[in-house]
XYZ file of C-alpha atoms in Angstrom:
437
model
C -2.660 -12.839 3.439
C -3.601 -9.856 5.590
C -7.016 -9.125 6.560
C -8.603 -5.862 5.856
C -10.730 -3.956 8.517
C -12.383 -1.002 7.608
C -13.559 2.110 10.228
C -16.662 3.693 9.270
C -18.966 6.112 11.130
C -20.104 9.630 10.776
C -17.681 12.700 11.011
C -16.321 13.591 14.164
C -17.017 10.256 16.136
C -13.276 9.725 16.395
C -12.429 7.698 13.212
C -8.939 9.215 12.976
C -7.862 8.926 16.501
C -9.065 5.112 16.698
C -6.936 4.840 13.448
C -4.026 6.219 14.992
C -4.338 4.559 18.249
C -4.246 0.870 16.380
C -1.751 1.801 13.912
C 0.323 3.553 16.541
C 0.710 6.647 14.230
C 0.279 10.153 14.564
C -2.051 12.317 12.326
C 0.708 15.217 12.745
C 3.395 12.561 10.672
C 1.061 13.886 7.750
C 3.526 15.887 5.521
C 2.693 18.696 3.080
C 3.840 16.929 -0.074
C 1.205 16.250 -2.708
C -0.049 12.937 -2.694
C 0.808 12.119 1.142
C -2.342 13.693 2.357
C -4.322 10.623 2.466
C -1.419 8.387 3.112
C -2.227 7.906 6.708
C -5.631 6.357 5.791
C -4.146 3.139 5.568
C -1.873 1.337 7.862
C -0.930 -1.832 9.605
C -1.847 -3.162 13.245
C -0.127 -5.781 15.181
C -1.700 -7.151 17.989
C -0.858 -10.544 20.040
C 1.162 -11.774 17.041
C -1.000 -11.096 14.263
C -1.106 -8.320 11.629
C -4.054 -6.910 9.736
C -4.306 -3.951 7.769
C -6.693 -0.975 8.554
C -8.461 1.610 6.542
C -10.063 4.876 7.868
C -12.630 5.562 5.490
C -13.000 9.256 6.858
C -10.294 10.859 5.076
C -11.906 10.270 1.723
C -14.807 12.471 1.856
C -15.083 15.434 -0.288
C -16.009 18.059 2.073
C -19.121 19.708 0.935
C -22.487 19.900 2.524
C -24.861 18.611 0.006
C -23.018 15.341 -1.147
C -21.487 14.774 2.160
C -23.625 12.093 3.710
C -24.200 10.599 0.240
C -20.392 10.262 -0.009
C -20.023 8.576 3.338
C -22.912 6.137 2.380
C -21.133 5.156 -0.800
C -17.975 4.469 1.238
C -19.676 2.332 3.808
C -20.827 0.438 0.793
C -17.608 0.165 -0.792
C -16.112 -0.963 2.810
C -18.607 -3.821 3.073
C -17.772 -5.067 -0.227
C -14.042 -4.919 -0.008
C -12.978 -5.436 3.734
C -13.143 -8.585 5.989
C -14.462 -6.777 9.066
C -16.183 -3.421 9.915
C -15.666 -1.252 12.915
C -18.768 0.955 13.342
C -17.832 4.133 15.180
C -20.498 5.693 17.413
C -20.258 8.852 19.566
C -21.702 8.065 23.201
C -21.580 11.568 24.068
C -24.095 12.431 21.024
C -26.094 9.162 21.337
C -28.106 7.589 18.223
C -28.438 9.962 15.107
C -30.802 9.339 11.993
C -27.173 9.235 10.319
C -26.080 6.267 12.592
C -29.709 4.509 11.699
C -29.008 4.907 8.137
C -25.403 3.135 8.214
C -26.710 0.453 10.582
C -29.249 -0.364 8.156
C -26.638 -0.950 5.341
C -24.396 -2.842 7.687
C -27.183 -5.126 8.687
C -27.692 -6.202 5.163
C -23.933 -7.327 4.957
C -22.543 -10.739 5.688
C -19.410 -9.342 7.144
C -18.782 -9.442 10.820
C -19.496 -5.926 12.189
C -18.329 -4.420 15.684
C -19.958 -1.758 17.018
C -17.658 0.582 18.713
C -19.069 3.443 21.206
C -16.447 5.823 21.284
C -15.636 8.716 23.909
C -16.746 6.644 26.570
C -14.337 8.414 29.091
C -15.867 8.024 32.179
C -18.000 4.767 33.854
C -21.108 7.384 33.725
C -20.713 7.526 29.944
C -20.785 3.743 29.829
C -24.186 3.494 30.490
C -25.289 5.817 27.786
C -24.186 3.028 25.511
C -27.021 1.112 26.128
C -28.820 3.536 23.790
C -27.117 1.928 20.756
C -28.807 -1.434 21.001
C -31.674 0.372 18.715
C -29.196 -0.095 15.997
C -29.628 -4.095 16.281
C -25.931 -4.585 15.488
C -24.917 -6.104 18.767
C -23.478 -5.286 21.863
C -21.713 -1.949 21.823
C -17.932 -2.101 22.758
C -17.456 0.889 24.899
C -13.869 2.738 24.357
C -12.056 5.992 24.554
C -9.770 6.131 21.382
C -8.024 9.581 22.768
C -6.966 7.649 26.080
C -6.696 4.065 24.654
C -9.056 2.684 27.330
C -11.075 -0.471 26.171
C -8.948 -0.824 22.830
C -7.138 -3.933 23.826
C -10.461 -5.496 24.606
C -11.642 -4.458 21.105
C -8.697 -5.823 19.582
C -9.109 -9.086 20.909
C -12.802 -9.266 19.403
C -11.573 -8.241 15.948
C -8.787 -11.175 16.178
C -11.397 -13.706 17.242
C -13.741 -12.645 14.437
C -11.367 -12.373 11.524
C -10.602 -15.585 9.922
C -7.069 -17.217 10.530
C -4.788 -16.670 7.706
C -4.639 -19.695 5.589
C -1.447 -19.783 3.440
C -2.389 -20.004 0.000
C -1.826 -23.083 -2.143
C 1.051 -21.232 -4.007
C 4.405 -22.566 -4.941
C 7.059 -21.036 -2.883
C 9.788 -18.906 -4.921
C 7.585 -17.812 -7.884
C 7.333 -14.255 -8.229
C 4.068 -12.548 -7.791
C 3.179 -9.614 -10.209
C 0.252 -7.303 -9.080
C -1.200 -4.784 -11.882
C -2.341 -1.654 -10.295
C -3.718 1.458 -11.188
C -6.927 3.838 -11.084
C -10.089 2.753 -12.819
C -9.736 2.927 -16.901
C -6.010 2.890 -16.695
C -6.014 -0.152 -18.671
C -5.408 -2.997 -15.931
C -7.795 -5.650 -17.183
C -6.509 -4.943 -21.016
C -3.104 -5.498 -20.223
C -3.987 -9.129 -17.892
C -5.830 -10.227 -20.991
C -3.205 -9.202 -23.061
C -0.769 -11.117 -21.219
C -2.795 -14.234 -20.722
C -4.190 -13.961 -24.231
C -7.087 -16.283 -25.362
C -4.823 -19.286 -24.630
C -6.605 -19.843 -21.024
C -5.783 -23.323 -20.809
C -2.106 -22.914 -19.609
C -3.737 -20.777 -16.747
C -4.554 -22.112 -13.258
C -6.515 -19.945 -11.037
C -6.197 -19.978 -7.487
C -8.499 -18.001 -5.580
C -7.098 -16.057 -2.172
C -8.156 -17.054 1.071
C -9.841 -14.158 2.575
C -11.536 -12.221 -0.549
C -11.189 -12.625 -4.223
C -7.362 -12.040 -5.016
C -7.486 -14.188 -7.686
C -3.857 -15.872 -8.634
C -3.196 -16.445 -12.228
C -0.197 -18.799 -12.924
C 1.701 -17.852 -16.225
C 4.079 -20.121 -17.715
C 5.069 -19.715 -21.110
C 7.738 -17.962 -23.233
C 10.278 -18.893 -20.630
C 8.123 -16.996 -17.800
C 6.871 -18.255 -14.594
C 4.986 -16.326 -12.275
C 1.866 -15.647 -10.607
C -0.249 -12.587 -11.711
C -2.227 -11.002 -8.760
C -5.542 -10.107 -10.339
C -8.133 -7.968 -8.622
C -9.300 -6.180 -11.290
C -10.934 -8.921 -13.375
C -13.187 -10.075 -10.406
C -15.262 -7.045 -9.940
C -18.738 -7.737 -8.996
C -21.418 -5.683 -10.640
C -20.820 -2.991 -8.201
C -23.393 -0.896 -6.382
C -21.011 2.067 -6.511
C -20.634 3.140 -10.304
C -18.731 6.329 -9.653
C -15.181 6.199 -10.450
C -14.248 6.736 -6.974
C -10.930 7.236 -5.650
C -11.790 5.482 -2.379
C -12.921 2.424 -4.478
C -9.544 2.169 -6.244
C -7.373 2.331 -3.236
C -9.326 -0.356 -1.388
C -9.144 -2.381 -4.533
C -5.180 -2.000 -4.640
C -4.502 -2.773 -0.991
C -4.928 -6.290 -1.194
C -3.545 -6.663 -4.674
C -0.315 -4.924 -3.337
C 0.232 -6.514 0.019
C 0.180 -10.116 -1.858
C 2.707 -9.332 -4.468
C 6.428 -8.945 -4.902
C 6.467 -6.537 -7.988
C 3.613 -4.215 -8.616
C 3.262 -2.880 -12.200
C 1.754 0.508 -12.099
C -0.439 1.376 -14.852
C -0.629 5.239 -15.750
C -3.022 6.468 -18.411
C -0.800 8.602 -21.054
C -3.640 10.381 -22.060
C -3.894 12.054 -18.806
C -0.654 12.141 -17.400
C 0.283 11.220 -13.828
C -2.533 12.234 -11.169
C -3.050 12.455 -7.565
C -4.680 9.118 -7.607
C -1.855 7.439 -9.191
C 0.388 9.077 -6.387
C -2.122 7.341 -3.950
C -1.329 4.154 -5.109
C 2.321 4.601 -5.384
C 2.365 5.573 -1.454
C 0.683 2.087 -0.887
C 3.360 0.582 -2.884
C 6.193 2.004 -1.038
C 4.498 1.611 2.142
C 4.363 -2.028 1.806
C 7.999 -2.162 0.350
C 7.242 -3.700 -2.739
C 9.036 -3.412 -6.314
C 7.987 -1.216 -9.060
C 7.618 -1.084 -12.771
C 5.787 1.866 -14.435
C 3.558 1.095 -17.465
C 2.629 4.180 -19.558
C -0.497 2.612 -21.037
C -2.355 3.915 -24.096
C 0.834 5.128 -25.834
C -0.732 4.231 -29.177
C -3.183 7.177 -28.646
C -0.224 9.976 -28.126
C 0.308 11.593 -31.396
C 3.913 13.092 -30.758
C 6.210 10.257 -29.772
C 9.323 12.080 -29.892
C 12.203 11.321 -27.663
C 11.650 15.003 -26.184
C 8.188 14.032 -25.332
C 9.481 10.563 -23.639
C 12.006 12.374 -21.670
C 9.569 14.945 -20.611
C 7.049 12.419 -19.512
C 9.757 10.298 -17.634
C 11.006 13.377 -15.812
C 7.463 14.466 -14.757
C 6.757 10.627 -13.571
C 10.302 10.556 -11.494
C 9.906 14.054 -10.013
C 6.411 13.364 -8.433
C 7.864 10.043 -7.378
C 11.157 11.217 -5.543
C 13.088 10.776 -3.869
C 12.613 6.966 -5.068
C 13.470 7.573 -8.560
C 15.264 4.301 -9.628
C 12.680 2.132 -11.513
C 11.872 1.356 -15.177
C 9.267 3.188 -17.031
C 7.740 1.625 -19.980
C 5.722 2.971 -22.768
C 3.199 0.621 -23.801
C -0.317 -0.276 -25.211
C -2.499 -2.962 -23.973
C -4.829 -2.682 -26.949
C -1.870 -2.969 -29.730
C 0.085 -5.201 -27.459
C 3.034 -2.910 -27.846
C 5.839 -3.521 -25.667
C 3.736 -5.865 -23.730
C 6.281 -8.504 -23.784
C 8.816 -5.784 -22.341
C 6.719 -5.203 -19.361
C 6.863 -8.762 -18.394
C 10.731 -9.095 -18.878
C 11.264 -5.863 -16.721
C 9.057 -7.236 -14.283
C 11.079 -10.476 -14.002
C 14.307 -8.343 -13.769
C 13.084 -6.252 -11.216
C 11.932 -9.144 -8.926
C 15.590 -10.518 -9.498
C 16.913 -7.156 -8.525
C 14.828 -7.580 -5.245
C 16.768 -10.853 -4.418
C 20.286 -9.582 -4.984
C 22.819 -10.744 -2.531
C 26.003 -8.837 -2.489
C 29.467 -10.224 -0.790
C 30.363 -8.205 2.408
C 34.178 -7.978 0.904
C 32.650 -6.565 -2.286
C 30.614 -3.932 -0.517
C 33.436 -2.736 1.740
C 35.890 -2.525 -1.130
C 33.439 -0.571 -3.040
C 32.018 1.730 -0.534
C 34.546 2.282 1.937
C 36.639 4.657 -0.105
C 33.503 6.590 -1.301
C 32.497 6.746 2.345
C 36.063 8.188 3.148
C 35.935 10.771 0.449
C 32.806 12.301 1.802
C 32.408 11.149 5.402
C 28.846 12.226 7.415
C 29.246 15.774 8.188
C 30.695 16.146 11.761
C 27.781 17.331 14.306
C 28.637 19.337 17.614
C 32.504 18.696 16.867
C 32.165 15.225 16.731
C 33.706 13.138 13.829
C 31.602 10.089 12.375
C 33.360 7.391 11.024
C 31.719 4.356 9.125
C 34.149 1.240 9.680
C 32.388 -1.802 7.896
C 29.382 -2.576 5.830
C 27.470 -5.687 5.384
C 24.067 -6.983 3.811
C 21.457 -8.552 6.012
C 20.571 -11.968 5.258
C 16.880 -13.108 4.389
C 15.308 -9.797 4.219
C 12.173 -8.795 1.992
C 14.154 -6.475 0.195
C 17.806 -5.442 0.061
C 18.888 -4.419 3.238
C 22.344 -2.790 4.125
C 23.776 -2.267 7.735
C 26.686 0.444 8.032
C 28.429 0.174 11.242
C 29.619 3.435 12.949
C 31.114 5.041 15.823
C 28.146 7.455 16.190
C 25.126 6.102 14.401
C 22.595 8.539 16.123
C 24.137 11.601 14.333
C 23.783 10.184 10.692
C 20.693 12.001 9.039
C 18.218 10.979 6.349
C 20.168 12.943 3.470
C 23.433 10.848 4.273
C 21.559 7.822 4.317
C 19.939 8.603 1.001
C 23.672 9.666 -0.357
C 24.838 5.993 0.804
C 21.608 4.545 -0.870
C 22.517 6.212 -4.186
C 25.907 4.978 -4.032
C 25.075 1.272 -3.878
C 22.548 1.862 -6.736
C 25.227 3.398 -8.520
C 27.436 0.306 -8.103
C 24.649 -2.516 -8.397
C 21.720 -3.242 -10.497
C 18.685 -2.551 -7.948
C 16.410 -0.792 -10.260
C 12.996 -0.998 -9.155
C 13.530 -2.509 -5.919
C 13.384 -0.796 -2.455
C 16.055 -0.357 -0.459
C 16.537 -0.370 3.485
C 19.604 1.194 5.142
C 20.392 0.866 8.614
C 23.110 2.369 10.801
C 24.391 0.847 13.931
C 26.833 0.815 16.383
C 30.250 -0.740 15.728
């Protein structure tokens, strides 16, 4: 179960630069597509063979002066409730500000480990100024330069030392884990209660290791799986606002610990930016997907035309990944609740599919010959052989070619579509690799 590290601090102290450094990404990768703007605020960091998740709180601020500081303060509180460790970033060049004092006060009250990071210490002289931050009473400041990377190795060593070792959960292997995710008020708790019903006796709850992800074992009506539930264990939160950041912080852990994500969308509100943010997290973690349009009982016009339009809207927003089931349900009236479980189970099985090498080559090679990759610089690209990689998290296929470097993304998508047309992979992500024959 991955640990979660949150970077907090006032604007322009270098939170995004540190985030990019830790996750080995570049802010320039952010695309103009709707829904991806905030995507880079969450990523994975690997150091000395251990992996943890990093959240940069900076990208979630509504940029207007009057509520600016209030917004960041809320986020610091949310971060202390959801993360396992806080990196409190301050700026050596500017020294201690009132705002830093304010945040330090919130952080001193938390029981979480907090590391005070003095950024922009680009020269030895600058490091002397870091002593000023002892006033915050958060501990020794760690001097780094996020821009050049100096000091970040020592910082990562400290992070690993303070994070609890991942103890594996006491969960049986080979049993699927389903997470119900979605923005606040989409009906997550209602659907979990509808699944479990009042018969709590068949339910065994196992708390997750680091923070409260609760696994509920469900075994009746021929089903056997764990429900990863973070919705039901919400402490009375100091932050009552329906904050987008809050729902994303909540979802990260549930998504990371699951195999299949059941994404709840509110039928009365349609698909919104917040749903897209959660969808991005599901994709980034290579999880399988079932979309449930909840509160369908509240929609008056239920004609096939309306259903088709709704489905089309969802798929076009989530393109290019469009091969996933959509179920119109109501947690309140329990309409199609059973169908949700059946579909999630099928999607989990699709994720585990194994296709024989001879079958793959027999079906796909003629298709590839009919539509070969476009030639580049007068060179003809030939795909000679296809196989599925063993023991992978999601179905992964290797196409062996003479010039793999010339095969572009659109053609890889064509190959993926042909695999999906011939085998049932609905809901499951697919990896396509092109290697040198």
